[in-house]
Each structure stands twice: as structure tokens, then as C-alpha cells.
Tab-separated table of C-alpha atoms in Angstrom:
chain	number	residue	atom	x	y	z
A	1	MET	CA	-28.021	36.258	13.002
A	2	ARG	CA	-30.135	34.665	10.267
A	3	ARG	CA	-27.000	33.511	8.445
A	4	THR	CA	-25.720	31.849	11.607
A	5	ILE	CA	-28.972	30.013	12.172
A	6	GLY	CA	-29.045	28.961	8.530
A	7	PHE	CA	-25.476	27.693	8.776
A	8	ILE	CA	-26.282	25.660	11.913
A	9	VAL	CA	-29.412	24.153	10.331
A	10	ALA	CA	-27.456	23.258	7.188
A	11	ALA	CA	-24.668	21.650	9.248
A	12	ILE	CA	-27.164	19.582	11.250
A	13	GLY	CA	-28.883	18.535	8.030
A	14	ILE	CA	-25.602	17.421	6.442
A	15	LEU	CA	-24.619	15.512	9.584
A	16	ALA	CA	-28.007	13.780	9.751
A	17	TYR	CA	-27.843	12.861	6.056
A	18	ALA	CA	-24.322	11.451	6.402
A	19	THR	CA	-25.316	9.458	9.497
A	20	LEU	CA	-28.294	8.022	7.661
A	21	LEU	CA	-26.160	6.975	4.686
A	22	LEU	CA	-23.142	5.680	6.596
A	23	VAL	CA	-24.792	4.148	9.666
A	24	GLY	CA	-28.541	3.807	9.260
A	25	VAL	CA	-28.775	2.229	5.798
A	26	PRO	CA	-25.918	-0.286	6.300
A	27	SER	CA	-27.384	-1.250	9.672
A	28	LEU	CA	-30.760	-1.984	8.058
A	29	GLN	CA	-29.059	-4.014	5.325
A	30	LEU	CA	-27.202	-6.167	7.868
A	31	ASP	CA	-30.042	-6.668	10.371
A	32	ASP	CA	-31.328	-9.807	8.652
A	33	LEU	CA	-27.971	-11.558	8.464
A	34	GLU	CA	-27.744	-14.830	10.336
A	35	LEU	CA	-24.706	-16.658	11.563
A	36	PRO	CA	-23.792	-19.426	9.097
A	37	VAL	CA	-24.652	-22.860	10.481
A	38	GLU	CA	-21.031	-23.958	10.271
A	39	HIS	CA	-19.653	-20.812	11.903
A	40	PRO	CA	-17.264	-21.753	14.701
A	41	SER	CA	-19.065	-21.513	18.001
A	42	ASN	CA	-17.774	-19.360	20.772
A	43	ASP	CA	-17.400	-20.674	24.283
A	44	GLU	CA	-16.179	-19.042	27.466
A	45	GLN	CA	-12.511	-19.836	26.858
A	46	VAL	CA	-12.675	-18.557	23.287
A	47	ASN	CA	-14.283	-15.324	24.488
A	48	ARG	CA	-11.555	-14.868	27.119
A	49	GLY	CA	-8.952	-15.475	24.428
A	50	ARG	CA	-10.614	-12.878	22.232
A	51	GLU	CA	-10.219	-10.315	25.015
A	52	ILE	CA	-6.518	-11.182	25.323
A	53	TYR	CA	-6.202	-10.830	21.533
A	54	ILE	CA	-7.559	-7.299	21.889
A	55	GLN	CA	-5.499	-6.425	24.971
A	56	SER	CA	-2.305	-7.732	23.363
A	57	GLY	CA	-2.786	-5.498	20.331
A	58	CYS	CA	-2.832	-8.325	17.775
A	59	ILE	CA	-5.296	-6.307	15.708
A	60	TYR	CA	-2.622	-3.698	15.003
A	61	CYS	CA	-0.688	-6.142	12.804
A	62	HIS	CA	-3.267	-8.727	11.706
A	63	THR	CA	-6.489	-8.450	9.758
A	64	GLN	CA	-9.400	-10.874	9.779
A	65	GLN	CA	-10.871	-10.144	6.368
A	66	PRO	CA	-9.426	-12.067	3.417
A	67	ARG	CA	-10.568	-10.454	0.200
A	68	ASP	CA	-12.197	-11.856	-2.877
A	69	VAL	CA	-9.867	-12.665	-5.753
A	70	ASN	CA	-11.134	-9.567	-7.585
A	71	PHE	CA	-9.873	-7.271	-4.810
A	72	GLY	CA	-6.428	-8.655	-4.040
A	73	PRO	CA	-4.111	-11.656	-4.000
A	74	ASP	CA	-5.309	-13.035	-0.637
A	75	GLN	CA	-6.436	-16.317	-2.174
A	76	GLU	CA	-2.948	-16.819	-3.643
A	77	ARG	CA	-1.542	-16.327	-0.138
A	78	ASN	CA	-3.529	-19.357	1.026
A	79	TRP	CA	-5.529	-17.288	3.529
A	80	GLY	CA	-8.752	-19.178	2.865
A	81	ARG	CA	-11.984	-18.098	1.291
A	82	PHE	CA	-12.994	-14.446	1.225
A	83	SER	CA	-14.972	-13.175	4.178
A	84	ILE	CA	-18.661	-12.285	4.067
A	85	PRO	CA	-20.656	-10.022	6.423
A	86	ALA	CA	-22.343	-13.040	8.041
A	87	ASP	CA	-18.929	-14.194	9.312
A	88	TYR	CA	-19.025	-11.281	11.747
A	89	VAL	CA	-22.543	-11.595	13.132
A	90	GLY	CA	-22.367	-11.137	16.894
A	91	ASP	CA	-18.774	-9.888	16.936
A	92	ARG	CA	-18.445	-6.948	19.299
A	93	PRO	CA	-16.156	-5.211	18.685
A	94	HIS	CA	-15.323	-6.273	15.165
A	95	LEU	CA	-11.695	-7.265	14.758
A	96	LEU	CA	-11.330	-6.689	11.032
A	97	GLY	CA	-8.011	-4.878	11.370
A	98	THR	CA	-6.451	-2.575	8.819
A	99	MET	CA	-2.720	-3.373	8.925
A	100	ARG	CA	-1.084	-6.485	7.553
A	101	THR	CA	2.332	-6.522	9.107
A	102	GLY	CA	1.495	-10.169	9.752
A	103	PRO	CA	-0.793	-12.512	7.806
A	104	ASP	CA	-4.568	-12.408	7.872
A	105	LEU	CA	-5.910	-14.604	10.698
A	106	HIS	CA	-9.503	-15.161	9.568
A	107	ASN	CA	-8.659	-18.828	8.850
A	108	ILE	CA	-5.499	-19.326	10.910
A	109	ALA	CA	-6.979	-22.408	12.592
A	110	ALA	CA	-7.264	-24.140	9.221
A	111	ARG	CA	-3.667	-23.291	8.332
A	112	GLN	CA	-2.208	-24.014	11.775
A	113	PRO	CA	-4.467	-26.340	13.781
A	114	SER	CA	-1.784	-27.325	16.293
A	115	GLU	CA	-2.056	-25.932	19.824
A	116	ASP	CA	1.636	-26.667	20.396
A	117	TRP	CA	2.636	-24.675	17.303
A	118	HIS	CA	0.644	-21.640	18.464
A	119	LEU	CA	2.094	-21.779	21.977
A	120	ILE	CA	5.689	-21.967	20.718
A	121	HIS	CA	4.930	-19.214	18.210
A	122	LEU	CA	3.581	-16.912	20.921
A	123	TYR	CA	6.528	-17.635	23.215
A	124	GLN	CA	9.144	-17.102	20.499
A	125	PRO	CA	7.920	-16.567	16.918
A	126	ARG	CA	11.375	-17.071	15.430
A	127	ALA	CA	11.533	-20.584	16.887
A	128	VAL	CA	9.035	-21.691	14.234
A	129	LEU	CA	9.320	-18.898	11.639
A	130	PRO	CA	12.953	-17.710	11.416
A	131	ASN	CA	12.132	-14.497	9.522
A	132	SER	CA	9.161	-13.487	11.657
A	133	VAL	CA	9.012	-9.852	12.828
A	134	MET	CA	6.331	-10.593	15.420
A	135	PRO	CA	7.268	-9.726	19.019
A	136	SER	CA	7.378	-12.551	21.529
A	137	TYR	CA	4.668	-12.742	24.156
A	138	GLN	CA	6.696	-14.369	26.911
A	139	TYR	CA	4.650	-12.621	29.590
A	140	LEU	CA	1.964	-15.193	28.776
A	141	PHE	CA	4.291	-17.972	29.968
A	142	THR	CA	6.162	-18.950	33.115
A	143	HIS	CA	9.661	-20.388	33.502
A	144	VAL	CA	9.923	-23.251	35.965
A	145	ASN	CA	12.466	-25.892	36.938
A	146	GLU	CA	9.846	-28.614	37.290
A	147	VAL	CA	6.511	-28.711	35.502
A	148	PRO	CA	3.645	-28.715	38.037
A	149	LEU	CA	1.069	-31.460	37.685
A	150	GLY	CA	-1.714	-30.405	35.336
A	151	SER	CA	0.285	-27.607	33.716
A	152	LYS	CA	0.781	-27.325	29.983
A	153	GLU	CA	4.479	-27.556	29.154
A	154	VAL	CA	5.493	-25.798	25.962
A	155	ASN	CA	8.197	-27.626	24.040
A	156	VAL	CA	10.235	-24.601	23.021
A	157	PRO	CA	13.538	-25.488	21.292
A	158	LYS	CA	16.336	-25.357	23.891
A	159	ASN	CA	18.301	-22.651	22.093
A	160	TRP	CA	15.444	-20.231	22.904
A	161	LEU	CA	15.290	-21.096	26.613
A	162	PRO	CA	17.223	-19.947	29.678
A	163	GLU	CA	19.529	-22.792	30.751
A	164	GLY	CA	17.692	-25.495	32.670
A	165	ALA	CA	14.336	-23.762	32.424
A	166	LYS	CA	11.090	-25.248	31.275
A	167	VAL	CA	8.155	-23.242	29.941
A	168	ILE	CA	4.555	-23.619	30.987
A	169	ALA	CA	1.642	-21.792	29.436
A	170	THR	CA	-0.488	-19.529	31.604
A	171	GLN	CA	-4.259	-19.723	31.367
A	172	GLU	CA	-4.130	-16.503	29.327
A	173	ALA	CA	-1.868	-18.156	26.738
A	174	LEU	CA	-4.174	-21.174	26.530
A	175	ASP	CA	-7.211	-18.914	26.162
A	176	LEU	CA	-5.557	-16.902	23.388
A	177	VAL	CA	-4.654	-20.096	21.531
A	178	ALA	CA	-8.234	-21.353	21.953
A	179	TYR	CA	-9.409	-18.152	20.281
A	180	LEU	CA	-6.889	-18.500	17.436
A	181	LYS	CA	-7.963	-22.113	16.952
A	182	SER	CA	-11.571	-20.949	16.646
A	183	LEU	CA	-10.700	-18.811	13.626
A	184	ASP	CA	-11.703	-21.250	10.926
A	185	HIS	CA	-14.185	-19.912	8.377
A	186	THR	CA	-13.378	-22.353	5.606
A	187	TYR	CA	-16.940	-23.645	5.334
A	188	SER	CA	-18.485	-22.962	1.961
A	189	VAL	CA	-20.760	-20.009	1.328
A	190	GLU	CA	-22.856	-19.023	-1.633
A	191	GLN	CA	-21.081	-16.407	-3.688
A	192	ASP	CA	-23.949	-13.975	-3.374
A	193	SER	CA	-22.840	-10.472	-4.323
A	194	SER	CA	-24.937	-9.057	-1.470
A	195	GLN	CA	-22.674	-10.930	0.959
A	196	MET	CA	-19.482	-9.433	-0.376
A	197	PRO	CA	-17.633	-7.240	2.114
């Protein structure tokens, strides 16, 4: 019986120690971080788009954490400056991602600022990037014969459209693009080693 109690106490102690090291200490280190002044602001549409980003599973193929030149070739890939912890202040949940089937999106708005490009890319990725392996997200669009007043028509190349159809973006597609266009962290930061991810 004494051995069992000792084992349980030791297990609780190890768990508490690991929690302190892996959760408590990093949390204390990050508590004082402030959002950089030039950090892109979030508005209601951007926040809705962020939810669609999560629901659509974009995080399974895209990261949002370009690395410093000492940790990988991300800078050579033109993915923008490396990320710092302050870039993620207020993000819940964090969308760092772990897989890079597609490119890192931390600075996609700087690389592709065009709303039209993003809409066509979501409707049919291979219409703008012939070798893309990204699935199309056509459920975010509607086919119509005539474009209703006030709707956003997407100028998809005709060879990717059903005959005679026109494509309009749903509000969800516009929200998602607004979120992607908010991903611009190209403002300069001090290269403080304490800010390295």
C-alpha cells in the first residue's frame, strides 16, 4: 500500500513539474508581450473569415510561422520576415499549423494583395497556379446565369466554368478572402532574441 501511495505522489509531482515547465513558465514569459503597433487590425469580417479558415481545414496544409534564416530556407521562399511571438498576441486559437503541403500564409497578403486573385484561387486553384494540389472550394461560390445587383462576380477563366454560367462569391468566400488579406506581417521588428519563436 505504501508503494502505491508513493507511486501516485511521484506521478503527481512529475505531472506538476512538467506543467510548470511547459505551461506556467512560458505563459509568464509571454504575458508582457504587446501587439506590434503595425499589426494588422482585426474587424468583424476578418474574424468571420478566420472562422471559415478553421472550418475549411486550411490549417492542415498551411502554416503561419515563417522561420528565421538560421532555422530554414523560408526567407529564400519569399515568405516574408520570420515570425515573432508578438505576432500572435490575441490569437485564439493559434493557427501556426504544422504541415506545409501549401506555402506559409503568414504574409500572403503582401505576396498576393488582390481580392480577385484569391477568389479565383479558392474557386479553382489550377486556374491561377497550374501545378497546385490545393482542392477547390467551390461550395463558397454560386453559379448563376445573371449576376444579381450588388453581388461580387468572380472572373474565373471560361475553361473552368460550366457553359453559360457565371460565378458569384458568397459572403463566406468574401470573409475568407478578407482574412487572407489581413495576413500581412511585413512590418519591421527588432531582431531581439527573446522574440524568436
